[in-house]
Amino acid sequence: MRFLSLAHLTAIDLDPPALIRAAADGGFDAVGLRLLQVTPTSPGYPLWEDAHLLLETRAALRETRVTVHDIEFVRITPDTDVDALLPFLDIGAELGAREVITAPYDPDHARMAETLGRLSVAASQRGLGIVLEFFPWTDIRTVDDALRLATQAGPSVGVLPDSLHFDRSGSSLDTLAALPPERLRFAHLCDAPVLPAYNETTLLYAAREERLLPGKGQIDLAAYLQALPAGLPLGIEVPRTKSFQAIGGAELIKETGESVRSFLKSLMT
């Protein structure tokens, strides 16, 4: 069975200690923590500013033996200040994270690559990798776009595919399958309806609010997973806001873990 990490967006209203404990109960090996706020309507948890929450997070990791796989996410914009991100990187390293997720929001691709390169150097000094996630509503919308930018940024900058964004951007399975190991270190998994066309509103709503558990939508996840290395870690990112409100975060995470393991097992038979 693959190494499974629970992405924070799946239950973003749970703080890190609660997410970690729920992930353990749900059978996950690790979590991704959203330490930086991404949108005005969703929380981030800057642990370097909250000593008590950091202490509770450490305690939850110690008690459950769940690990931190990644921290997120850095919006690479024209104004991104790498030095200002050092406390974020320091906490990620302290918690044992492996990767830092970044997102492309600078229209000047040369400048974005330079920023990514500098961030990658700072991260590597702390034992962290940098990965670039691509989105169909940004300039870096496909896996090919992300690979070009990552290559320009430096030899250790990775590419992070998410099955939702991969499908909705029309990305190439051939490019995905050909990504070298130093570029492809983990992937996100979820499902969703497949529609004839998408606008930015529908793209963002699915991405941030309502996805489907693997096997419950129409994305060709079998082909997506077949293009990935067999042992590649998977980040399970399945926000289901209505279900969260109905059954709570702990039950939603347990349901998510059971569903993902069942789906992956079904592909092996």
PDB file of C-alpha atoms in Angstrom:
ATOM      1  CA  MET A   1       0.000   0.000   0.000  1.00  0.00           C
ATOM      2  CA  ARG A   2       1.220   3.496  -0.819  1.00  0.00           C
ATOM      3  CA  PHE A   3       2.378   6.027   1.759  1.00  0.00           C
ATOM      4  CA  LEU A   4      -0.665   8.262   2.345  1.00  0.00           C
ATOM      5  CA  SER A   5      -0.534  11.812   3.635  1.00  0.00           C
ATOM      6  CA  LEU A   6      -3.649  13.805   4.499  1.00  0.00           C
ATOM      7  CA  ALA A   7      -3.612  17.274   2.929  1.00  0.00           C
ATOM      8  CA  HIS A   8      -4.821  19.966   5.311  1.00  0.00           C
ATOM      9  CA  LEU A   9      -7.361  21.319   2.833  1.00  0.00           C
ATOM     10  CA  THR A  10      -9.387  18.126   3.321  1.00  0.00           C
ATOM     11  CA  ALA A  11     -10.378  19.483   6.745  1.00  0.00           C
ATOM     12  CA  ILE A  12      -8.882  22.969   6.800  1.00  0.00           C
ATOM     13  CA  ASP A  13     -10.885  24.121   9.832  1.00  0.00           C
ATOM     14  CA  LEU A  14      -9.117  21.600  12.063  1.00  0.00           C
ATOM     15  CA  ASP A  15      -6.009  23.067  13.661  1.00  0.00           C
ATOM     16  CA  PRO A  16      -2.775  21.056  13.293  1.00  0.00           C
ATOM     17  CA  PRO A  17      -3.071  18.996  16.519  1.00  0.00           C
ATOM     18  CA  ALA A  18      -6.681  18.043  15.727  1.00  0.00           C
ATOM     19  CA  LEU A  19      -5.803  17.239  12.120  1.00  0.00           C
ATOM     20  CA  ILE A  20      -2.886  15.044  13.181  1.00  0.00           C
ATOM     21  CA  ARG A  21      -4.979  13.056  15.668  1.00  0.00           C
ATOM     22  CA  ALA A  22      -7.813  12.628  13.172  1.00  0.00           C
ATOM     23  CA  ALA A  23      -5.317  11.543  10.503  1.00  0.00           C
ATOM     24  CA  ALA A  24      -3.962   8.879  12.852  1.00  0.00           C
ATOM     25  CA  ASP A  25      -7.470   7.595  13.540  1.00  0.00           C
ATOM     26  CA  GLY A  26      -8.114   7.601   9.790  1.00  0.00           C
ATOM     27  CA  GLY A  27      -5.095   5.407   9.089  1.00  0.00           C
ATOM     28  CA  PHE A  28      -2.912   8.041   7.406  1.00  0.00           C
ATOM     29  CA  ASP A  29       0.878   7.922   7.628  1.00  0.00           C
ATOM     30  CA  ALA A  30       1.398  11.686   7.527  1.00  0.00           C
ATOM     31  CA  VAL A  31      -0.201  15.083   7.141  1.00  0.00           C
ATOM     32  CA  GLY A  32       0.399  18.184   5.099  1.00  0.00           C
ATOM     33  CA  LEU A  33       0.040  21.349   7.168  1.00  0.00           C
ATOM     34  CA  ARG A  34      -1.214  24.652   5.815  1.00  0.00           C
ATOM     35  CA  LEU A  35       0.910  27.051   7.799  1.00  0.00           C
ATOM     36  CA  LEU A  36       0.318  30.044   5.515  1.00  0.00           C
ATOM     37  CA  GLN A  37      -3.139  31.459   4.870  1.00  0.00           C
ATOM     38  CA  VAL A  38      -4.057  31.144   1.195  1.00  0.00           C
ATOM     39  CA  THR A  39      -7.434  32.883   0.901  1.00  0.00           C
ATOM     40  CA  PRO A  40      -9.227  35.436   3.101  1.00  0.00           C
ATOM     41  CA  THR A  41     -11.950  32.876   3.879  1.00  0.00           C
ATOM     42  CA  SER A  42      -9.767  29.908   4.848  1.00  0.00           C
ATOM     43  CA  PRO A  43      -7.362  29.642   7.775  1.00  0.00           C
ATOM     44  CA  GLY A  44      -3.627  29.167   7.920  1.00  0.00           C
ATOM     45  CA  TYR A  45      -1.760  28.128  11.048  1.00  0.00           C
ATOM     46  CA  PRO A  46       1.532  30.070  11.467  1.00  0.00           C
ATOM     47  CA  LEU A  47       2.967  27.944  14.243  1.00  0.00           C
ATOM     48  CA  TRP A  48       6.043  30.151  14.646  1.00  0.00           C
ATOM     49  CA  GLU A  49       3.687  32.840  15.987  1.00  0.00           C
ATOM     50  CA  ASP A  50       1.818  30.598  18.447  1.00  0.00           C
ATOM     51  CA  ALA A  51       4.006  28.833  20.993  1.00  0.00           C
ATOM     52  CA  HIS A  52       1.099  26.966  22.594  1.00  0.00           C
ATOM     53  CA  LEU A  53      -0.236  25.613  19.299  1.00  0.00           C
ATOM     54  CA  LEU A  54       3.283  24.576  18.299  1.00  0.00           C
ATOM     55  CA  LEU A  55       3.688  22.712  21.591  1.00  0.00           C
ATOM     56  CA  GLU A  56       0.350  20.931  21.051  1.00  0.00           C
ATOM     57  CA  THR A  57       1.328  20.068  17.488  1.00  0.00           C
ATOM     58  CA  ARG A  58       4.590  18.512  18.639  1.00  0.00           C
ATOM     59  CA  ALA A  59       2.703  16.536  21.280  1.00  0.00           C
ATOM     60  CA  ALA A  60       0.193  15.219  18.726  1.00  0.00           C
ATOM     61  CA  LEU A  61       2.990  14.096  16.404  1.00  0.00           C
ATOM     62  CA  ARG A  62       4.791  12.362  19.255  1.00  0.00           C
ATOM     63  CA  GLU A  63       1.663  10.624  20.559  1.00  0.00           C
ATOM     64  CA  THR A  64       0.351   9.418  17.191  1.00  0.00           C
ATOM     65  CA  ARG A  65       3.641   8.844  15.352  1.00  0.00           C
ATOM     66  CA  VAL A  66       2.064  10.538  12.345  1.00  0.00           C
ATOM     67  CA  THR A  67       4.703  12.571  10.486  1.00  0.00           C
ATOM     68  CA  VAL A  68       4.567  15.886   8.630  1.00  0.00           C
ATOM     69  CA  HIS A  69       5.090  15.257   4.940  1.00  0.00           C
ATOM     70  CA  ASP A  70       4.753  18.805   3.582  1.00  0.00           C
ATOM     71  CA  ILE A  71       3.976  22.388   4.520  1.00  0.00           C
ATOM     72  CA  GLU A  72       2.041  24.816   2.329  1.00  0.00           C
ATOM     73  CA  PHE A  73       1.774  26.908   0.493  1.00  0.00           C
ATOM     74  CA  VAL A  74       3.892  29.718  -0.777  1.00  0.00           C
ATOM     75  CA  ARG A  75       2.271  31.862  -3.440  1.00  0.00           C
ATOM     76  CA  ILE A  76       5.117  32.926  -5.726  1.00  0.00           C
ATOM     77  CA  THR A  77       4.123  36.490  -6.610  1.00  0.00           C
ATOM     78  CA  PRO A  78       6.053  39.547  -7.824  1.00  0.00           C
ATOM     79  CA  ASP A  79       6.408  40.549  -4.156  1.00  0.00           C
ATOM     80  CA  THR A  80       7.485  37.226  -2.632  1.00  0.00           C
ATOM     81  CA  ASP A  81      10.223  37.834  -0.054  1.00  0.00           C
ATOM     82  CA  VAL A  82      12.276  34.698   0.552  1.00  0.00           C
ATOM     83  CA  ASP A  83      13.840  36.106   3.715  1.00  0.00           C
ATOM     84  CA  ALA A  84      10.379  36.699   5.207  1.00  0.00           C
ATOM     85  CA  LEU A  85       9.611  33.001   4.654  1.00  0.00           C
ATOM     86  CA  LEU A  86      12.534  31.719   6.718  1.00  0.00           C
ATOM     87  CA  PRO A  87      10.476  31.272   9.951  1.00  0.00           C
ATOM     88  CA  PHE A  88       7.997  29.187   7.919  1.00  0.00           C
ATOM     89  CA  LEU A  89      10.819  27.036   6.573  1.00  0.00           C
ATOM     90  CA  ASP A  90      12.418  26.737  10.002  1.00  0.00           C
ATOM     91  CA  ILE A  91       9.202  25.397  11.545  1.00  0.00           C
ATOM     92  CA  GLY A  92       8.744  22.972   8.663  1.00  0.00           C
ATOM     93  CA  ALA A  93      12.240  21.626   9.213  1.00  0.00           C
ATOM     94  CA  GLU A  94      11.718  21.443  12.981  1.00  0.00           C
ATOM     95  CA  LEU A  95       8.560  19.360  12.457  1.00  0.00           C
ATOM     96  CA  GLY A  96      10.363  17.008  10.080  1.00  0.00           C
ATOM     97  CA  ALA A  97       8.598  18.013   6.875  1.00  0.00           C
ATOM     98  CA  ARG A  98      10.011  16.768   3.582  1.00  0.00           C
ATOM     99  CA  GLU A  99       8.522  19.215   1.092  1.00  0.00           C
ATOM    100  CA  VAL A 100       7.293  22.791   0.695  1.00  0.00           C
ATOM    101  CA  ILE A 101       4.452  23.375  -1.773  1.00  0.00           C
ATOM    102  CA  THR A 102       4.555  26.509  -3.900  1.00  0.00           C
ATOM    103  CA  ALA A 103       2.025  28.006  -6.314  1.00  0.00           C
ATOM    104  CA  PRO A 104       2.639  30.100  -9.465  1.00  0.00           C
ATOM    105  CA  TYR A 105       1.204  33.615  -9.252  1.00  0.00           C
ATOM    106  CA  ASP A 106       3.808  35.777 -11.009  1.00  0.00           C
ATOM    107  CA  PRO A 107       3.189  36.650 -14.677  1.00  0.00           C
ATOM    108  CA  ASP A 108       6.937  37.192 -15.162  1.00  0.00           C
ATOM    109  CA  HIS A 109       8.122  33.597 -15.492  1.00  0.00           C
ATOM    110  CA  ALA A 110      11.816  34.451 -15.418  1.00  0.00           C
ATOM    111  CA  ARG A 111      11.365  36.306 -12.127  1.00  0.00           C
ATOM    112  CA  MET A 112       9.217  33.480 -10.753  1.00  0.00           C
ATOM    113  CA  ALA A 113      11.908  30.940 -11.630  1.00  0.00           C
ATOM    114  CA  GLU A 114      14.533  33.089  -9.920  1.00  0.00           C
ATOM    115  CA  THR A 115      12.388  33.358  -6.770  1.00  0.00           C
ATOM    116  CA  LEU A 116      11.768  29.609  -6.785  1.00  0.00           C
ATOM    117  CA  GLY A 117      15.491  29.022  -7.148  1.00  0.00           C
ATOM    118  CA  ARG A 118      16.341  31.188  -4.153  1.00  0.00           C
ATOM    119  CA  LEU A 119      13.583  29.572  -2.104  1.00  0.00           C
ATOM    120  CA  SER A 120      14.887  26.140  -3.089  1.00  0.00           C
ATOM    121  CA  VAL A 121      18.368  27.010  -1.822  1.00  0.00           C
ATOM    122  CA  ALA A 122      16.980  28.271   1.506  1.00  0.00           C
ATOM    123  CA  ALA A 123      14.803  25.165   1.835  1.00  0.00           C
ATOM    124  CA  SER A 124      17.594  22.727   0.991  1.00  0.00           C
ATOM    125  CA  GLN A 125      19.762  24.285   3.705  1.00  0.00           C
ATOM    126  CA  ARG A 126      17.053  23.087   6.099  1.00  0.00           C
ATOM    127  CA  GLY A 127      16.600  19.651   4.575  1.00  0.00           C
ATOM    128  CA  LEU A 128      13.423  20.598   2.709  1.00  0.00           C
ATOM    129  CA  GLY A 129      12.486  20.166  -0.941  1.00  0.00           C
ATOM    130  CA  ILE A 130      10.488  22.650  -3.018  1.00  0.00           C
ATOM    131  CA  VAL A 131       7.680  21.559  -5.337  1.00  0.00           C
ATOM    132  CA  LEU A 132       5.654  23.667  -7.752  1.00  0.00           C
ATOM    133  CA  GLU A 133       1.953  22.862  -8.066  1.00  0.00           C
ATOM    134  CA  PHE A 134       0.191  23.872 -11.284  1.00  0.00           C
ATOM    135  CA  PHE A 135      -3.400  25.085 -11.664  1.00  0.00           C
ATOM    136  CA  PRO A 136      -5.612  25.534 -14.752  1.00  0.00           C
ATOM    137  CA  TRP A 137      -6.554  29.102 -13.726  1.00  0.00           C
ATOM    138  CA  THR A 138      -2.936  30.325 -13.646  1.00  0.00           C
ATOM    139  CA  ASP A 139      -0.267  30.900 -16.300  1.00  0.00           C
ATOM    140  CA  ILE A 140       1.392  27.643 -15.229  1.00  0.00           C
ATOM    141  CA  ARG A 141      -1.613  25.511 -16.009  1.00  0.00           C
ATOM    142  CA  THR A 142      -0.248  22.148 -17.205  1.00  0.00           C
ATOM    143  CA  VAL A 143       2.381  19.641 -16.152  1.00  0.00           C
ATOM    144  CA  ASP A 144       4.472  20.694 -19.162  1.00  0.00           C
ATOM    145  CA  ASP A 145       4.331  24.341 -18.057  1.00  0.00           C
ATOM    146  CA  ALA A 146       5.345  23.359 -14.520  1.00  0.00           C
ATOM    147  CA  LEU A 147       8.235  21.203 -15.715  1.00  0.00           C
ATOM    148  CA  ARG A 148       9.630  24.038 -17.846  1.00  0.00           C
ATOM    149  CA  LEU A 149       9.495  26.489 -14.949  1.00  0.00           C
ATOM    150  CA  ALA A 150      10.915  24.001 -12.435  1.00  0.00           C
ATOM    151  CA  THR A 151      13.779  23.200 -14.790  1.00  0.00           C
ATOM    152  CA  GLN A 152      14.509  26.898 -15.159  1.00  0.00           C
ATOM    153  CA  ALA A 153      14.369  27.363 -11.379  1.00  0.00           C
ATOM    154  CA  GLY A 154      16.959  24.743 -10.503  1.00  0.00           C
ATOM    155  CA  PRO A 155      17.908  21.063 -10.453  1.00  0.00           C
ATOM    156  CA  SER A 156      16.003  20.154  -7.290  1.00  0.00           C
ATOM    157  CA  VAL A 157      12.710  22.005  -7.801  1.00  0.00           C
ATOM    158  CA  GLY A 158       9.940  19.430  -8.114  1.00  0.00           C
ATOM    159  CA  VAL A 159       6.600  19.335  -9.892  1.00  0.00           C
ATOM    160  CA  LEU A 160       3.447  18.496  -7.908  1.00  0.00           C
ATOM    161  CA  PRO A 161       0.574  17.023  -9.942  1.00  0.00           C
ATOM    162  CA  ASP A 162      -2.917  16.977  -8.483  1.00  0.00           C
ATOM    163  CA  SER A 163      -5.382  14.669 -10.237  1.00  0.00           C
ATOM    164  CA  LEU A 164      -8.052  17.405 -10.262  1.00  0.00           C
ATOM    165  CA  HIS A 165      -5.843  20.085 -11.801  1.00  0.00           C
ATOM    166  CA  PHE A 166      -4.104  17.568 -14.043  1.00  0.00           C
ATOM    167  CA  ASP A 167      -7.404  16.479 -15.582  1.00  0.00           C
ATOM    168  CA  ARG A 168      -8.967  19.924 -15.858  1.00  0.00           C
ATOM    169  CA  SER A 169      -5.890  21.436 -17.491  1.00  0.00           C
ATOM    170  CA  GLY A 170      -5.703  18.729 -20.151  1.00  0.00           C
ATOM    171  CA  SER A 171      -2.189  17.813 -19.036  1.00  0.00           C
ATOM    172  CA  SER A 172      -0.188  15.089 -20.746  1.00  0.00           C
ATOM    173  CA  LEU A 173       0.035  11.602 -19.253  1.00  0.00           C
ATOM    174  CA  ASP A 174       3.180  11.070 -21.331  1.00  0.00           C
ATOM    175  CA  THR A 175       4.884  14.046 -19.668  1.00  0.00           C
ATOM    176  CA  LEU A 176       3.746  12.845 -16.251  1.00  0.00           C
ATOM    177  CA  ALA A 177       5.101   9.345 -16.848  1.00  0.00           C
ATOM    178  CA  ALA A 178       8.417  10.735 -18.089  1.00  0.00           C
ATOM    179  CA  LEU A 179       9.098  13.033 -15.114  1.00  0.00           C
ATOM    180  CA  PRO A 180      12.428  12.095 -13.528  1.00  0.00           C
ATOM    181  CA  PRO A 181      12.448  11.101  -9.837  1.00  0.00           C
ATOM    182  CA  GLU A 182      14.160  14.334  -8.785  1.00  0.00           C
ATOM    183  CA  ARG A 183      11.182  16.273 -10.191  1.00  0.00           C
ATOM    184  CA  LEU A 184       8.316  13.978  -9.155  1.00  0.00           C
ATOM    185  CA  ARG A 185       8.442  13.245  -5.415  1.00  0.00           C
ATOM    186  CA  PHE A 186       4.747  12.994  -4.528  1.00  0.00           C
ATOM    187  CA  ALA A 187       1.311  13.605  -6.034  1.00  0.00           C
ATOM    188  CA  HIS A 188      -2.139  14.678  -4.888  1.00  0.00           C
ATOM    189  CA  LEU A 189      -5.183  12.460  -5.360  1.00  0.00           C
ATOM    190  CA  CYS A 190      -8.913  13.187  -5.463  1.00  0.00           C
ATOM    191  CA  ASP A 191     -11.819  12.804  -7.888  1.00  0.00           C
ATOM    192  CA  ALA A 192     -14.414  15.114  -9.437  1.00  0.00           C
ATOM    193  CA  PRO A 193     -17.010  15.286 -12.189  1.00  0.00           C
ATOM    194  CA  VAL A 194     -15.625  15.728 -15.703  1.00  0.00           C
ATOM    195  CA  LEU A 195     -17.436  18.528 -17.539  1.00  0.00           C
ATOM    196  CA  PRO A 196     -17.349  19.673 -21.183  1.00  0.00           C
ATOM    197  CA  ALA A 197     -15.865  23.030 -20.141  1.00  0.00           C
ATOM    198  CA  TYR A 198     -14.890  24.946 -17.023  1.00  0.00           C
ATOM    199  CA  ASN A 199     -14.733  28.571 -15.996  1.00  0.00           C
ATOM    200  CA  GLU A 200     -12.627  30.008 -13.203  1.00  0.00           C
ATOM    201  CA  THR A 201     -15.550  29.980 -10.759  1.00  0.00           C
ATOM    202  CA  THR A 202     -16.226  26.267 -11.225  1.00  0.00           C
ATOM    203  CA  LEU A 203     -12.503  25.471 -11.134  1.00  0.00           C
ATOM    204  CA  LEU A 204     -11.968  27.297  -7.855  1.00  0.00           C
ATOM    205  CA  TYR A 205     -15.119  25.926  -6.239  1.00  0.00           C
ATOM    206  CA  ALA A 206     -14.103  22.339  -6.890  1.00  0.00           C
ATOM    207  CA  ALA A 207     -10.495  22.998  -5.894  1.00  0.00           C
ATOM    208  CA  ARG A 208     -11.279  24.679  -2.588  1.00  0.00           C
ATOM    209  CA  GLU A 209     -14.733  23.508  -1.499  1.00  0.00           C
ATOM    210  CA  GLU A 210     -16.117  20.317  -3.005  1.00  0.00           C
ATOM    211  CA  ARG A 211     -14.187  17.432  -4.507  1.00  0.00           C
ATOM    212  CA  LEU A 212     -15.123  13.762  -4.610  1.00  0.00           C
ATOM    213  CA  LEU A 213     -13.507  10.744  -3.025  1.00  0.00           C
ATOM    214  CA  PRO A 214     -11.416   8.664  -5.451  1.00  0.00           C
ATOM    215  CA  GLY A 215     -13.624   6.474  -7.606  1.00  0.00           C
ATOM    216  CA  LYS A 216     -16.731   8.607  -7.040  1.00  0.00           C
ATOM    217  CA  GLY A 217     -16.215  10.903 -10.036  1.00  0.00           C
ATOM    218  CA  GLN A 218     -15.237  10.650 -13.682  1.00  0.00           C
ATOM    219  CA  ILE A 219     -11.506  11.462 -13.668  1.00  0.00           C
ATOM    220  CA  ASP A 220      -9.499   8.595 -15.131  1.00  0.00           C
ATOM    221  CA  LEU A 221      -7.582   7.962 -11.937  1.00  0.00           C
ATOM    222  CA  ALA A 222      -6.407   4.546 -13.093  1.00  0.00           C
ATOM    223  CA  ALA A 223      -4.491   6.157 -15.965  1.00  0.00           C
ATOM    224  CA  TYR A 224      -3.218   8.948 -13.697  1.00  0.00           C
ATOM    225  CA  LEU A 225      -1.911   6.505 -11.099  1.00  0.00           C
ATOM    226  CA  GLN A 226      -0.461   4.209 -13.746  1.00  0.00           C
ATOM    227  CA  ALA A 227       1.659   7.125 -14.966  1.00  0.00           C
ATOM    228  CA  LEU A 228       3.105   7.575 -11.472  1.00  0.00           C
ATOM    229  CA  PRO A 229       5.861   5.432  -9.951  1.00  0.00           C
ATOM    230  CA  ALA A 230       4.371   2.525  -8.021  1.00  0.00           C
ATOM    231  CA  GLY A 231       5.721   3.624  -4.640  1.00  0.00           C
ATOM    232  CA  LEU A 232       5.178   7.372  -4.994  1.00  0.00           C
ATOM    233  CA  PRO A 233       3.686   8.968  -1.846  1.00  0.00           C
ATOM    234  CA  LEU A 234       0.175  10.328  -2.300  1.00  0.00           C
ATOM    235  CA  GLY A 235      -1.267  13.420  -0.665  1.00  0.00           C
ATOM    236  CA  ILE A 236      -5.025  12.943  -0.279  1.00  0.00           C
ATOM    237  CA  GLU A 237      -6.672  16.318  -0.835  1.00  0.00           C
ATOM    238  CA  VAL A 238     -10.451  15.983  -0.852  1.00  0.00           C
ATOM    239  CA  PRO A 239     -12.219  19.024   0.645  1.00  0.00           C
ATOM    240  CA  ARG A 240     -15.924  18.266   1.104  1.00  0.00           C
ATOM    241  CA  THR A 241     -17.295  21.292   2.896  1.00  0.00           C
ATOM    242  CA  LYS A 242     -20.893  20.088   3.114  1.00  0.00           C
ATOM    243  CA  SER A 243     -19.861  16.739   4.566  1.00  0.00           C
ATOM    244  CA  PHE A 244     -17.511  18.435   7.034  1.00  0.00           C
ATOM    245  CA  GLN A 245     -20.405  20.547   8.294  1.00  0.00           C
ATOM    246  CA  ALA A 246     -22.686  17.509   8.501  1.00  0.00           C
ATOM    247  CA  ILE A 247     -20.456  14.909  10.161  1.00  0.00           C
ATOM    248  CA  GLY A 248     -17.434  16.806  11.479  1.00  0.00           C
ATOM    249  CA  GLY A 249     -13.763  16.661  10.607  1.00  0.00           C
ATOM    250  CA  ALA A 250     -12.786  13.484  12.439  1.00  0.00           C
ATOM    251  CA  GLU A 251     -15.521  11.376  10.853  1.00  0.00           C
ATOM    252  CA  LEU A 252     -14.885  12.905   7.435  1.00  0.00           C
ATOM    253  CA  ILE A 253     -11.182  12.028   7.659  1.00  0.00           C
ATOM    254  CA  LYS A 254     -11.936   8.481   8.771  1.00  0.00           C
ATOM    255  CA  GLU A 255     -14.344   8.076   5.846  1.00  0.00           C
ATOM    256  CA  THR A 256     -11.734   9.544   3.497  1.00  0.00           C
ATOM    257  CA  GLY A 257      -9.024   7.131   4.607  1.00  0.00           C
ATOM    258  CA  GLU A 258     -11.271   4.091   4.298  1.00  0.00           C
ATOM    259  CA  SER A 259     -12.479   5.155   0.861  1.00  0.00           C
ATOM    260  CA  VAL A 260      -9.002   5.852  -0.496  1.00  0.00           C
ATOM    261  CA  ARG A 261      -7.581   2.544   0.703  1.00  0.00           C
ATOM    262  CA  SER A 262     -10.540   0.672  -0.751  1.00  0.00           C
ATOM    263  CA  PHE A 263     -10.161   2.452  -4.079  1.00  0.00           C
ATOM    264  CA  LEU A 264      -6.430   1.779  -4.316  1.00  0.00           C
ATOM    265  CA  LYS A 265      -7.003  -1.863  -3.409  1.00  0.00           C
ATOM    266  CA  SER A 266      -9.626  -2.156  -6.153  1.00  0.00           C
ATOM    267  CA  LEU A 267      -7.043  -1.097  -8.760  1.00  0.00           C
ATOM    268  CA  MET A 268      -4.804  -3.995  -7.739  1.00  0.00           C
ATOM    269  CA  THR A 269      -7.421  -6.691  -8.378  1.00  0.00           C
TER     270      THR A 269
END
